[in-house]
Short mmCIF file of N, CA and C in Angstrom, two decimals:
data_model
loop_
_atom_site.label_atom_id
_atom_site.label_comp_id
_atom_site.label_asym_id
_atom_site.label_seq_id
_atom_site.Cartn_x
_atom_site.Cartn_y
_atom_site.Cartn_z
N UNK F 1082 0.84 -1.18 0.00
CA UNK F 1082 0.00 0.00 0.00
C UNK F 1082 0.88 1.24 0.00
N UNK F 1083 0.44 2.26 -0.68
CA UNK F 1083 1.17 3.52 -0.78
C UNK F 1083 0.44 4.57 0.05
N UNK F 1084 1.02 4.92 1.19
CA UNK F 1084 0.41 5.94 2.04
C UNK F 1084 0.73 7.34 1.53
N UNK F 1085 -0.16 8.27 1.78
CA UNK F 1085 0.03 9.67 1.44
C UNK F 1085 0.31 9.89 -0.05
N UNK F 1086 -0.35 9.10 -0.89
CA UNK F 1086 -0.17 9.21 -2.33
C UNK F 1086 -1.54 9.35 -2.96
N UNK F 1087 -1.60 10.08 -4.04
CA UNK F 1087 -2.84 10.20 -4.78
C UNK F 1087 -2.69 9.62 -6.17
N UNK F 1088 -3.79 9.62 -6.90
CA UNK F 1088 -3.82 9.09 -8.26
C UNK F 1088 -4.54 10.09 -9.14
N UNK F 1089 -3.99 10.32 -10.32
CA UNK F 1089 -4.68 11.11 -11.32
C UNK F 1089 -4.94 10.19 -12.50
N UNK F 1090 -6.20 10.06 -12.87
CA UNK F 1090 -6.61 9.22 -13.99
C UNK F 1090 -7.14 10.15 -15.07
N UNK F 1091 -6.58 10.02 -16.28
CA UNK F 1091 -6.92 10.91 -17.38
C UNK F 1091 -7.30 10.09 -18.60
N UNK F 1092 -8.43 10.42 -19.19
CA UNK F 1092 -8.88 9.79 -20.43
C UNK F 1092 -8.81 10.87 -21.51
N UNK F 1093 -7.93 10.66 -22.50
CA UNK F 1093 -7.70 11.70 -23.49
C UNK F 1093 -8.68 11.69 -24.65
N UNK F 1094 -9.38 10.56 -24.84
CA UNK F 1094 -10.35 10.49 -25.93
C UNK F 1094 -11.64 11.19 -25.52
N UNK F 1095 -12.39 11.60 -26.53
CA UNK F 1095 -13.67 12.26 -26.25
C UNK F 1095 -14.68 11.26 -25.73
N UNK F 1096 -15.47 11.55 -24.77
CA UNK F 1096 -15.40 12.75 -23.94
C UNK F 1096 -14.23 12.65 -22.95
N UNK F 1097 -13.47 13.74 -22.85
CA UNK F 1097 -12.30 13.78 -21.98
C UNK F 1097 -12.76 13.76 -20.51
N UNK F 1098 -12.03 12.98 -19.71
CA UNK F 1098 -12.33 12.88 -18.28
C UNK F 1098 -11.02 12.93 -17.50
N UNK F 1099 -11.05 13.55 -16.32
CA UNK F 1099 -9.91 13.60 -15.43
C UNK F 1099 -10.41 13.41 -14.01
N UNK F 1100 -9.80 12.48 -13.30
CA UNK F 1100 -10.15 12.22 -11.92
C UNK F 1100 -8.90 12.32 -11.06
N UNK F 1101 -8.99 13.06 -9.98
CA UNK F 1101 -7.91 13.12 -8.99
C UNK F 1101 -8.43 12.44 -7.74
N UNK F 1102 -7.73 11.41 -7.30
CA UNK F 1102 -8.20 10.59 -6.19
C UNK F 1102 -7.13 10.58 -5.11
N UNK F 1103 -7.54 10.85 -3.87
CA UNK F 1103 -6.57 10.77 -2.78
C UNK F 1103 -7.09 9.95 -1.60
N UNK F 1104 -8.21 9.28 -1.78
CA UNK F 1104 -8.73 8.40 -0.73
C UNK F 1104 -7.83 7.17 -0.65
N UNK F 1105 -7.35 6.80 0.54
CA UNK F 1105 -6.40 5.69 0.67
C UNK F 1105 -6.86 4.37 0.05
N UNK F 1106 -8.13 4.02 0.21
CA UNK F 1106 -8.62 2.76 -0.35
C UNK F 1106 -8.64 2.80 -1.88
N UNK F 1107 -9.06 3.93 -2.45
CA UNK F 1107 -9.09 4.06 -3.91
C UNK F 1107 -7.68 4.10 -4.48
N UNK F 1108 -6.78 4.80 -3.79
CA UNK F 1108 -5.39 4.86 -4.23
C UNK F 1108 -4.76 3.47 -4.21
N UNK F 1109 -5.00 2.73 -3.15
CA UNK F 1109 -4.47 1.38 -3.04
C UNK F 1109 -5.05 0.47 -4.11
N UNK F 1110 -6.34 0.59 -4.38
CA UNK F 1110 -6.97 -0.22 -5.42
C UNK F 1110 -6.36 0.08 -6.78
N UNK F 1111 -6.13 1.35 -7.08
CA UNK F 1111 -5.51 1.70 -8.35
C UNK F 1111 -4.08 1.18 -8.42
N UNK F 1112 -3.35 1.27 -7.33
CA UNK F 1112 -1.97 0.78 -7.30
C UNK F 1112 -1.94 -0.73 -7.59
N UNK F 1113 -2.84 -1.47 -6.97
CA UNK F 1113 -2.91 -2.92 -7.20
C UNK F 1113 -3.27 -3.22 -8.66
N UNK F 1114 -4.19 -2.45 -9.22
CA UNK F 1114 -4.57 -2.61 -10.63
C UNK F 1114 -3.37 -2.33 -11.53
N UNK F 1115 -2.66 -1.22 -11.28
CA UNK F 1115 -1.51 -0.85 -12.11
C UNK F 1115 -0.40 -1.89 -12.00
N UNK F 1116 -0.17 -2.40 -10.81
CA UNK F 1116 0.86 -3.42 -10.61
C UNK F 1116 0.51 -4.70 -11.38
N UNK F 1117 -0.75 -5.11 -11.31
CA UNK F 1117 -1.20 -6.30 -12.04
C UNK F 1117 -1.09 -6.08 -13.54
N UNK F 1118 -1.48 -4.90 -14.01
CA UNK F 1118 -1.39 -4.55 -15.43
C UNK F 1118 0.07 -4.61 -15.89
N UNK F 1119 0.98 -4.03 -15.11
CA UNK F 1119 2.40 -4.03 -15.44
C UNK F 1119 2.95 -5.45 -15.51
N UNK F 1120 2.56 -6.29 -14.58
CA UNK F 1120 3.06 -7.68 -14.56
C UNK F 1120 2.60 -8.49 -15.76
N UNK F 1121 1.51 -8.07 -16.41
CA UNK F 1121 0.99 -8.79 -17.58
C UNK F 1121 1.58 -8.27 -18.89
N UNK F 1122 2.36 -7.19 -18.85
CA UNK F 1122 2.95 -6.64 -20.07
C UNK F 1122 4.02 -7.58 -20.62
N UNK F 1123 4.18 -7.60 -21.93
CA UNK F 1123 5.27 -8.38 -22.51
C UNK F 1123 6.61 -7.82 -22.03
N UNK F 1124 7.61 -8.68 -21.96
CA UNK F 1124 8.93 -8.26 -21.46
C UNK F 1124 9.50 -7.09 -22.26
N UNK F 1125 9.27 -7.07 -23.57
CA UNK F 1125 9.79 -5.99 -24.41
C UNK F 1125 9.27 -4.64 -23.94
N UNK F 1126 8.03 -4.59 -23.50
CA UNK F 1126 7.44 -3.34 -23.04
C UNK F 1126 8.02 -2.86 -21.72
N UNK F 1127 8.78 -3.71 -21.05
CA UNK F 1127 9.41 -3.34 -19.79
C UNK F 1127 10.88 -2.97 -19.98
N UNK F 1128 11.37 -3.13 -21.21
CA UNK F 1128 12.77 -2.85 -21.50
C UNK F 1128 12.98 -1.34 -21.61
N UNK F 1129 13.90 -0.81 -20.82
CA UNK F 1129 14.13 0.63 -20.74
C UNK F 1129 14.46 1.25 -22.10
N UNK F 1130 15.37 0.64 -22.85
CA UNK F 1130 15.75 1.19 -24.15
C UNK F 1130 14.56 1.21 -25.11
N UNK F 1131 13.79 0.15 -25.10
CA UNK F 1131 12.61 0.08 -25.97
C UNK F 1131 11.61 1.18 -25.61
N UNK F 1132 11.36 1.36 -24.32
CA UNK F 1132 10.39 2.36 -23.87
C UNK F 1132 10.88 3.76 -24.24
N UNK F 1133 12.17 4.04 -24.05
CA UNK F 1133 12.72 5.35 -24.41
C UNK F 1133 12.57 5.58 -25.91
N UNK F 1134 12.85 4.58 -26.72
CA UNK F 1134 12.69 4.72 -28.17
C UNK F 1134 11.23 5.02 -28.53
N UNK F 1135 10.31 4.32 -27.89
CA UNK F 1135 8.89 4.54 -28.19
C UNK F 1135 8.46 5.95 -27.77
N UNK F 1136 8.94 6.42 -26.62
CA UNK F 1136 8.60 7.77 -26.16
C UNK F 1136 9.20 8.83 -27.08
N UNK F 1137 10.43 8.62 -27.52
CA UNK F 1137 11.05 9.56 -28.45
C UNK F 1137 10.29 9.61 -29.77
N UNK F 1138 9.85 8.46 -30.23
CA UNK F 1138 9.05 8.42 -31.47
C UNK F 1138 7.73 9.16 -31.27
N UNK F 1139 7.09 8.95 -30.14
CA UNK F 1139 5.84 9.64 -29.84
C UNK F 1139 6.05 11.16 -29.83
N UNK F 1140 7.14 11.61 -29.23
CA UNK F 1140 7.45 13.04 -29.19
C UNK F 1140 7.65 13.58 -30.59
N UNK F 1141 8.41 12.86 -31.42
CA UNK F 1141 8.62 13.28 -32.80
C UNK F 1141 7.30 13.37 -33.55
N UNK F 1142 6.44 12.37 -33.37
CA UNK F 1142 5.14 12.34 -34.05
C UNK F 1142 4.27 13.52 -33.60
N UNK F 1143 4.33 13.84 -32.31
CA UNK F 1143 3.52 14.95 -31.80
C UNK F 1143 3.99 16.30 -32.32
N UNK F 1144 5.29 16.41 -32.59
CA UNK F 1144 5.84 17.67 -33.10
C UNK F 1144 5.45 17.92 -34.56
N UNK F 1145 5.12 16.86 -35.29
CA UNK F 1145 4.78 16.99 -36.71
C UNK F 1145 3.37 17.49 -36.91
#
């Protein structure tokens, strides 16, 4: 559990939604969900170099 931590959930597609959550139970539930989601990712998606390359590509695409 992560004490004294909040969560911001943002949906960028229409309709856009943003939630800021700081209730301990909701924060802990989101943390458990995120941890489970991360553990199910393919190993390539956890590779630092791969992630940096993908982020750099995203930045380049956004600049165009």
